[in-house]
Amino acid sequence: MEFEPLSLSNEVIEFDMIGLGYDATIDMEHPVEDGEDLVNIDYSPAAANSVLAAGVGPHIFGGDTNLEPCQGMDFESEEAAKAFYNSYARRVGFSTRVSMSRRSRRDGSIIQRSFVCAKEGFRVEKEKHLVDGRVKRPRAETRVGCKAMLVVKIQDSGRWVVSSFVREHNHDLVPPDKVHCLRSHRHVAGPAKSLIDTLQSAGIGPSGIMSALIKEYGGISNIGFTERDCRNYMRSSRQRTLGGDTQILLDYLKSKQAENPSFFYDVQGDDDHCMSNILWVDPKARTNYTYFGDTVTFDTTYRSNRYRLPFAPFTGINHHGQPVLFGCALLINESEASFVWLFKTWLEAMSGRPPVSITTDHDRVICAAINHVFPGTRHRFCKWHIFKECQEKLSHVLSEHHNFEADLHKCINLTESIEEFESCWTCLTDRYDLQKHEWLQSIYNDRRQWVPVYLRDTFFAEMSITQRSDNINSYFDGYINASTTLQLFVKQYEKALESRFEKEVKADYDTINTTPILKTPSPMEKQAAGVYTRRLFIKFQEELVETLTFLANKVDEEEMITVYRVAKYGEMHRAYFVNFNSFEMKATCSCQMFEFCGLVCRHILTVFRVTNLLTLPSHYILKRWTRIAKSGVILDERTSNLSNGAHESLTIRFNNLRHQALKYVDEGVTSSEVYDVAISALREAANKVESATKNDGRQVIVNGTCEEYLHQSNGVTIRRSDPPFGSQQSSYKDEQDRTIEKLTRQLDRARRKCEVYRSNLLSILKDIEEQKLQLSVKVQNIKLGMKE
């Protein structure tokens, strides 16, 4: 079939640049590029029927879309012709696009259109956008030079007539069950939009929404779009919902960065140059990460029905077992590329130090992004989300079998070994006839990322292996709910930070100023009471007291390693095995509590008791659980890699001032006289700090004169002097004040030296005690050997 001759006198031809050697398609109304979002035009068979029924000429009877295009077929409009050809393409199994158009030279109107197979033409290499020497988002080659097309021309009557039709393709056509993946046949139609909006407002994610749509439409091929299209639509919906409120958040972040340059935030732009995701990390979050960044939770609880905002914080656990913030993100786009950007940007803010472990929602896209950005980090799925999915996917089983939930809980949480779990899981699926359940099989395949027995060899900073809430400990509980707008969120965010800080200060105060009640005469308990924070000591104390009900029997011995079988009295069938190295004072237990929680388990403590190890070896005391977890010395050691030196010194000053203030609070309450002196000193210090802040300088005492260093210019310090202190008083009082100040400074220096000497002495005494115990054990072993 040949084209009609073209008259070029009054017409302008527009060509598909791909067919001529350029990587772009000219579609004046609806340009589409490979890999980008679809044009929001309904090309479904139903839509085509309605268009054709109203606008197709005498060759189409009753809107019949099963006919094949042919020359002479006419249409009411160009859009009707496009919809008809696209409907035909869907039946046959290929995708379409607009290629060439011809315009009138008289008025510039389009008088001819060419609709082609999406595989028409060839891609010609053009300038690449390189990132680290690689092509940014490389795309697969899809053009193979196919000649199939439909050409329509406008007539004097205003109707469009088919002037040329090429049927043959030079490539395989797509089968009916895959045709929904083709670009021109993918669209989110009206009913689907309503259902997506409803489910999204209920907090259901893209995967859950697609599952509901498949069930509603009777199969994925009947939906008419893919999960990626669903994610894109949800992103656009979020952008419409948030609207201008995002500018409120950006203004807030800009103001915080202006106040403190160490405040970090970044905005991801999408391919349409619109704002996508936002990440921010305040200076305190960066500092907290240097102390407690060994394990991280990426909390996407907003996906549940609790939060309307697409808000996700990075959190951790501090030395009191409280949630601590590591950063926040506003998620508008939930594609894999967006999560990769988010994790990379957050890691950059944390000086490139990845955590040991990270916990997230059970999500395929998040999992892929974490594998890309954190290849060496242990990734765990939150059990709470798994069980929440279970209630949806296995609702029929839960309603029919009331014991199923309890049996599932025992299988997951109460099994002590991998072998026991595997056996229990097999029995569970056999008992309830779930061997072929697709979802249950999928989470079983992922068992190494959420079942506790597979995760106990990695640190997650949890107080217990089995007895814990399955929900992620949300940092913003009580401050964000389903009615929180983005404008209100900014205020609630500040309140949450203040509240968490107050709770941490209160826990610090309780640890320093309260003496825990000891339950045993063990020197180890007394040692732990002086080392751990209050909450961690209570947990350790529970483990220590439990050793009184456990028995340890030696079952094997090889060189330095002795194996003990440890079991609770009356439960000898449920035993744990502890390998103990008496020379290095190291032990490992089959329960792996120390590896998982960072606290020594009752089984190892039982072995320590029967081997007369009276104090806890230093390598079993993690600094992150101790009172000095946030000391200035540790900060100096762990923040040397932070890129912002000013931020580091600011944090050190903050911690030192806080430490000194708490020390004088403790001393100031011992008596009313000391209290009055402390109050007077604090007021005087407050006045000096206020004066220094106002003048952007610092006060010093030189020869009885208060001088403020204002600034430096060309290396010369400019000073301003105030009237001498006590100018209205006698010279005798001036001399007396100077003497008191001098003695006070000397006393402070002596006190600081004493603290250093005391700390060093305690460390030496501790080492001596450990060496003494080691020698005692060796002597005892030698004596036993001589007797034998």
Coordinates of C-alpha atoms in Angstrom, one line a residue, residues 310-632:
P310 CA 3.7 10.6 53.9
F311 CA 6.3 11.1 56.6
A312 CA 9.1 8.6 57.6
P313 CA 11.7 9.2 60.3
F314 CA 15.0 7.4 60.8
T315 CA 15.2 6.4 64.4
G316 CA 17.4 4.4 66.8
I317 CA 17.7 3.5 70.5
N318 CA 19.7 5.5 73.0
H319 CA 21.5 4.2 76.2
H320 CA 18.2 4.4 78.2
G321 CA 16.3 2.3 75.7
Q322 CA 14.4 5.4 74.4
P323 CA 13.8 6.2 70.7
V324 CA 16.3 8.7 69.3
L325 CA 15.9 10.6 66.0
F326 CA 18.5 10.2 63.2
G327 CA 16.6 12.2 60.5
C328 CA 13.2 12.7 58.8
A329 CA 11.8 12.4 55.2
L330 CA 8.7 13.5 53.5
L331 CA 8.0 10.9 50.8
I332 CA 6.0 12.0 47.8
N333 CA 7.5 9.5 45.3
E334 CA 7.9 5.9 46.4
S335 CA 9.8 4.5 43.4
E336 CA 13.0 2.5 43.9
A337 CA 15.1 5.4 42.5
S338 CA 13.6 7.8 45.1
F339 CA 14.4 5.4 48.0
V340 CA 17.9 5.0 46.6
W341 CA 18.3 8.8 46.6
L342 CA 16.9 9.1 50.1
F343 CA 19.2 6.5 51.6
K344 CA 22.3 7.8 49.8
T345 CA 21.5 11.4 50.9
W346 CA 20.9 10.3 54.5
L347 CA 24.1 8.3 54.5
E348 CA 26.0 11.3 53.2
A349 CA 24.6 13.4 56.1
M350 CA 25.9 10.8 58.5
S351 CA 29.4 11.1 57.1
G352 CA 29.1 7.9 55.1
R353 CA 29.0 5.6 58.2
P354 CA 26.4 2.8 57.5
P355 CA 24.7 1.1 60.4
V356 CA 25.2 -2.5 61.5
S357 CA 21.5 -3.2 61.1
I358 CA 18.4 -1.6 59.7
T359 CA 14.7 -2.4 60.2
T360 CA 12.0 -1.4 57.7
D361 CA 8.6 -2.3 56.4
H362 CA 8.1 -5.5 54.4
D363 CA 8.4 -3.8 51.0
R364 CA 10.1 -5.0 47.8
V365 CA 11.0 -1.5 46.6
I366 CA 12.6 -0.5 50.0
C367 CA 14.4 -3.8 50.1
A368 CA 16.0 -3.3 46.7
A369 CA 17.1 0.3 47.6
I370 CA 18.7 -0.9 50.9
N371 CA 20.5 -3.7 49.1
H372 CA 21.9 -1.1 46.7
V373 CA 22.9 1.6 49.3
F374 CA 23.7 -0.6 52.4
P375 CA 25.2 -3.8 51.0
G376 CA 27.0 -4.6 54.2
T377 CA 24.1 -3.8 56.6
R378 CA 21.8 -6.5 57.9
H379 CA 18.3 -5.7 56.8
R380 CA 15.3 -6.9 58.9
F381 CA 11.6 -6.6 58.1
C382 CA 9.4 -5.5 61.0
K383 CA 7.3 -8.4 62.4
W384 CA 4.5 -6.0 63.1
H385 CA 4.0 -5.4 59.4
I386 CA 4.3 -9.1 58.6
F387 CA 1.5 -9.9 61.1
K388 CA -0.6 -7.0 59.9
E389 CA -0.3 -8.4 56.3
C390 CA -1.2 -11.8 57.8
Q391 CA -4.5 -10.6 59.1
E392 CA -5.4 -9.5 55.6
K393 CA -3.9 -12.3 53.5
L394 CA -5.0 -15.1 55.9
S395 CA -8.3 -13.7 57.1
H396 CA -10.3 -16.8 56.0
V397 CA -7.9 -19.0 58.0
L398 CA -8.1 -16.8 61.1
S399 CA -11.9 -16.9 61.0
E400 CA -12.1 -20.6 60.5
H401 CA -9.3 -21.7 62.9
H402 CA -9.2 -19.7 66.2
N403 CA -5.9 -21.4 67.3
F404 CA -4.0 -20.5 64.1
E405 CA -2.8 -17.1 65.3
A406 CA -1.5 -18.5 68.6
D407 CA 0.3 -21.3 66.8
L408 CA 1.8 -18.9 64.3
H409 CA 3.1 -16.7 67.2
K410 CA 4.7 -19.7 68.9
C411 CA 6.3 -20.8 65.7
I412 CA 7.8 -17.4 65.0
N413 CA 8.6 -16.0 68.5
L414 CA 9.2 -19.0 70.7
T415 CA 11.4 -21.3 68.7
E416 CA 15.0 -21.5 69.9
S417 CA 16.8 -22.7 66.9
I418 CA 16.6 -22.7 63.1
E419 CA 15.9 -26.5 63.1
E420 CA 13.1 -26.0 65.6
F421 CA 11.5 -23.2 63.5
E422 CA 11.7 -25.2 60.3
S423 CA 10.1 -28.2 61.9
C424 CA 7.4 -26.0 63.5
W425 CA 6.6 -24.2 60.3
T426 CA 6.2 -27.4 58.3
C427 CA 3.8 -28.8 61.0
L428 CA 1.9 -25.5 60.9
T429 CA 1.4 -25.4 57.2
D430 CA 0.5 -29.1 57.1
R431 CA -2.0 -28.8 60.0
Y432 CA -3.9 -25.9 58.3
D433 CA -3.4 -27.1 54.7
L434 CA -1.4 -24.0 53.7
Q435 CA 1.5 -25.6 51.9
K436 CA 0.6 -23.9 48.6
H437 CA -0.6 -20.5 49.9
E438 CA 1.2 -18.0 47.7
W439 CA 1.6 -15.2 50.3
L440 CA 2.6 -17.5 53.1
Q441 CA 5.2 -19.1 50.8
S442 CA 6.6 -15.6 49.9
I443 CA 7.2 -14.6 53.5
Y444 CA 8.7 -18.0 54.2
N445 CA 11.2 -17.4 51.4
D446 CA 12.0 -14.1 53.2
R447 CA 12.3 -15.7 56.6
R448 CA 16.0 -14.8 57.1
Q449 CA 14.9 -11.2 57.2
W450 CA 12.2 -11.3 59.9
V451 CA 12.1 -14.5 61.8
P452 CA 14.1 -14.0 65.1
V453 CA 16.1 -17.2 65.0
Y454 CA 17.8 -16.1 61.8
L455 CA 18.6 -12.6 63.1
R456 CA 20.1 -13.3 66.6
D457 CA 23.7 -13.1 65.4
T458 CA 23.3 -9.4 64.6
F459 CA 22.9 -6.4 67.0
F460 CA 19.5 -4.8 67.0
A461 CA 19.6 -3.1 70.4
E462 CA 16.5 -4.7 71.8
M463 CA 15.9 -5.5 75.4
S464 CA 14.7 -9.1 74.8
I465 CA 14.9 -11.6 72.0
T466 CA 11.3 -12.8 72.2
Q467 CA 9.3 -10.6 74.7
R468 CA 8.9 -7.3 72.8
S469 CA 6.3 -5.3 71.0
D470 CA 6.2 -6.3 67.4
N471 CA 5.5 -2.7 66.4
I472 CA 8.2 -0.3 65.3
N473 CA 8.7 2.1 68.2
S474 CA 7.6 5.3 66.5
Y475 CA 9.4 8.5 67.7
F476 CA 6.4 10.7 67.0
D477 CA 3.6 8.7 68.7
G478 CA 1.2 11.1 70.3
Y479 CA 2.2 14.0 68.1
I480 CA 1.1 13.0 64.6
N481 CA -2.2 11.3 63.8
A482 CA -4.6 10.9 60.9
S483 CA -5.7 14.5 61.0
T484 CA -2.3 16.1 61.1
T485 CA -1.7 18.5 58.2
L486 CA 1.8 19.4 57.0
Q487 CA 1.3 22.9 58.4
L488 CA 0.5 21.5 61.9
F489 CA 3.2 18.9 61.5
V490 CA 6.0 21.6 61.7
K491 CA 4.8 22.7 65.1
Q492 CA 4.2 19.1 66.4
Y493 CA 7.7 18.2 65.2
E494 CA 9.3 20.8 67.5
K495 CA 7.1 19.6 70.4
A496 CA 8.1 16.0 69.9
L497 CA 11.8 16.9 69.9
E498 CA 11.4 18.9 73.1
S499 CA 9.5 16.1 74.8
R500 CA 12.0 13.4 73.8
F501 CA 14.9 15.6 75.0
E502 CA 13.2 16.2 78.4
K503 CA 12.6 12.4 78.8
E504 CA 16.3 11.8 78.1
V505 CA 17.4 14.4 80.6
K506 CA 15.0 12.9 83.2
A507 CA 16.5 9.5 82.6
D508 CA 20.0 10.9 82.9
Y509 CA 19.0 12.5 86.2
D510 CA 17.4 9.4 87.6
T511 CA 20.5 7.3 86.7
I512 CA 22.9 9.7 88.4
N513 CA 20.8 10.6 91.5
T514 CA 19.2 7.3 92.4
T515 CA 20.8 4.2 93.8
P516 CA 19.3 1.0 92.6
I517 CA 18.4 -1.7 95.2
L518 CA 20.7 -4.7 95.0
K519 CA 19.1 -8.1 95.2
T520 CA 22.2 -10.3 95.6
P521 CA 25.5 -10.0 97.4
S522 CA 27.3 -10.5 94.0
P523 CA 30.1 -8.0 93.3
M524 CA 29.0 -8.2 89.6
E525 CA 25.6 -6.7 90.4
K526 CA 27.3 -3.8 92.3
Q527 CA 29.6 -3.3 89.4
A528 CA 26.8 -3.2 86.9
A529 CA 24.8 -0.8 89.1
G530 CA 27.6 1.7 88.8
V531 CA 28.2 1.3 85.1
Y532 CA 24.9 0.8 83.3
T533 CA 22.0 3.3 83.0
R534 CA 19.1 2.7 85.3
R535 CA 16.9 0.9 82.8
L536 CA 19.7 -1.3 81.5
F537 CA 20.8 -2.2 85.0
I538 CA 17.3 -3.4 85.8
K539 CA 17.4 -5.6 82.8
F540 CA 20.8 -7.0 83.7
Q541 CA 19.6 -7.5 87.3
E542 CA 16.8 -9.6 86.0
E543 CA 19.2 -11.8 84.1
L544 CA 21.5 -12.1 87.1
V545 CA 18.8 -13.0 89.6
E546 CA 17.5 -15.7 87.2
T547 CA 20.9 -17.5 87.4
L548 CA 19.9 -18.7 90.9
T549 CA 17.4 -21.1 89.2
F550 CA 19.7 -22.4 86.5
L551 CA 22.2 -25.2 86.6
A552 CA 25.4 -25.5 84.6
N553 CA 27.0 -28.9 83.8
K554 CA 30.3 -29.3 82.0
V555 CA 29.7 -31.5 79.0
D556 CA 32.9 -31.1 76.9
E557 CA 36.4 -29.6 77.3
E558 CA 39.0 -29.0 74.7
E559 CA 42.2 -27.0 75.4
M560 CA 41.0 -23.5 76.6
I561 CA 37.3 -24.0 75.6
T562 CA 34.8 -25.6 78.0
V563 CA 31.3 -26.4 77.0
Y564 CA 28.5 -26.1 79.6
R565 CA 24.9 -27.3 79.3
V566 CA 22.8 -24.7 81.1
A567 CA 19.1 -25.4 81.9
K568 CA 16.5 -24.1 84.4
Y569 CA 15.8 -26.3 87.3
G570 CA 12.7 -28.5 86.4
E571 CA 13.1 -27.7 82.7
M572 CA 16.2 -29.7 81.9
H573 CA 14.8 -30.6 78.5
R574 CA 15.1 -27.0 77.4
A575 CA 18.9 -26.5 77.6
Y576 CA 21.3 -23.9 76.2
F577 CA 25.0 -24.5 75.5
V578 CA 27.7 -22.0 76.6
N579 CA 31.3 -22.1 75.3
F580 CA 33.6 -20.6 77.8
N581 CA 37.3 -19.6 77.3
S582 CA 38.7 -19.3 80.8
F583 CA 41.9 -17.8 79.6
E584 CA 40.3 -14.9 77.7
M585 CA 37.3 -14.7 80.0
K586 CA 35.0 -15.0 76.9
A587 CA 31.8 -16.9 76.5
T588 CA 29.2 -17.5 73.8
C589 CA 25.7 -18.8 74.3
S590 CA 23.4 -20.6 71.9
C591 CA 20.6 -18.1 72.7
Q592 CA 22.9 -15.3 71.2
M593 CA 21.3 -12.7 73.5
F594 CA 24.5 -10.7 73.8
E595 CA 25.0 -10.5 70.0
F596 CA 21.3 -9.5 69.6
C597 CA 20.8 -7.2 72.6
G598 CA 24.2 -6.2 73.9
L599 CA 23.5 -7.6 77.4
V600 CA 24.9 -10.8 78.8
C601 CA 22.3 -13.5 79.1
R602 CA 21.4 -15.5 82.2
H603 CA 23.1 -18.6 80.8
I604 CA 26.5 -17.0 80.4
L605 CA 26.1 -15.4 83.9
T606 CA 25.3 -18.9 85.3
V607 CA 28.6 -20.1 83.9
F608 CA 30.4 -17.1 85.4
R609 CA 28.9 -17.9 88.7
V610 CA 29.9 -21.6 88.8
T611 CA 33.5 -20.7 87.6
N612 CA 33.8 -18.0 90.4
L613 CA 34.1 -15.1 87.9
L614 CA 33.0 -12.3 90.3
T615 CA 33.0 -9.3 88.0
L616 CA 31.8 -8.7 84.5
P617 CA 34.7 -8.6 82.0
S618 CA 35.0 -5.2 80.3
H619 CA 34.4 -6.6 76.8
Y620 CA 30.9 -7.5 77.9
I621 CA 30.0 -3.9 78.8
L622 CA 29.0 -2.1 75.7
K623 CA 29.6 1.7 76.0
R624 CA 26.4 2.5 74.3
W625 CA 24.5 1.1 77.3
T626 CA 26.5 2.8 80.0
R627 CA 26.2 6.1 81.9
I628 CA 29.1 7.6 79.9
A629 CA 27.7 6.6 76.5
K630 CA 27.6 10.3 75.5
S631 CA 30.7 11.5 77.3
G632 CA 32.9 14.1 75.7

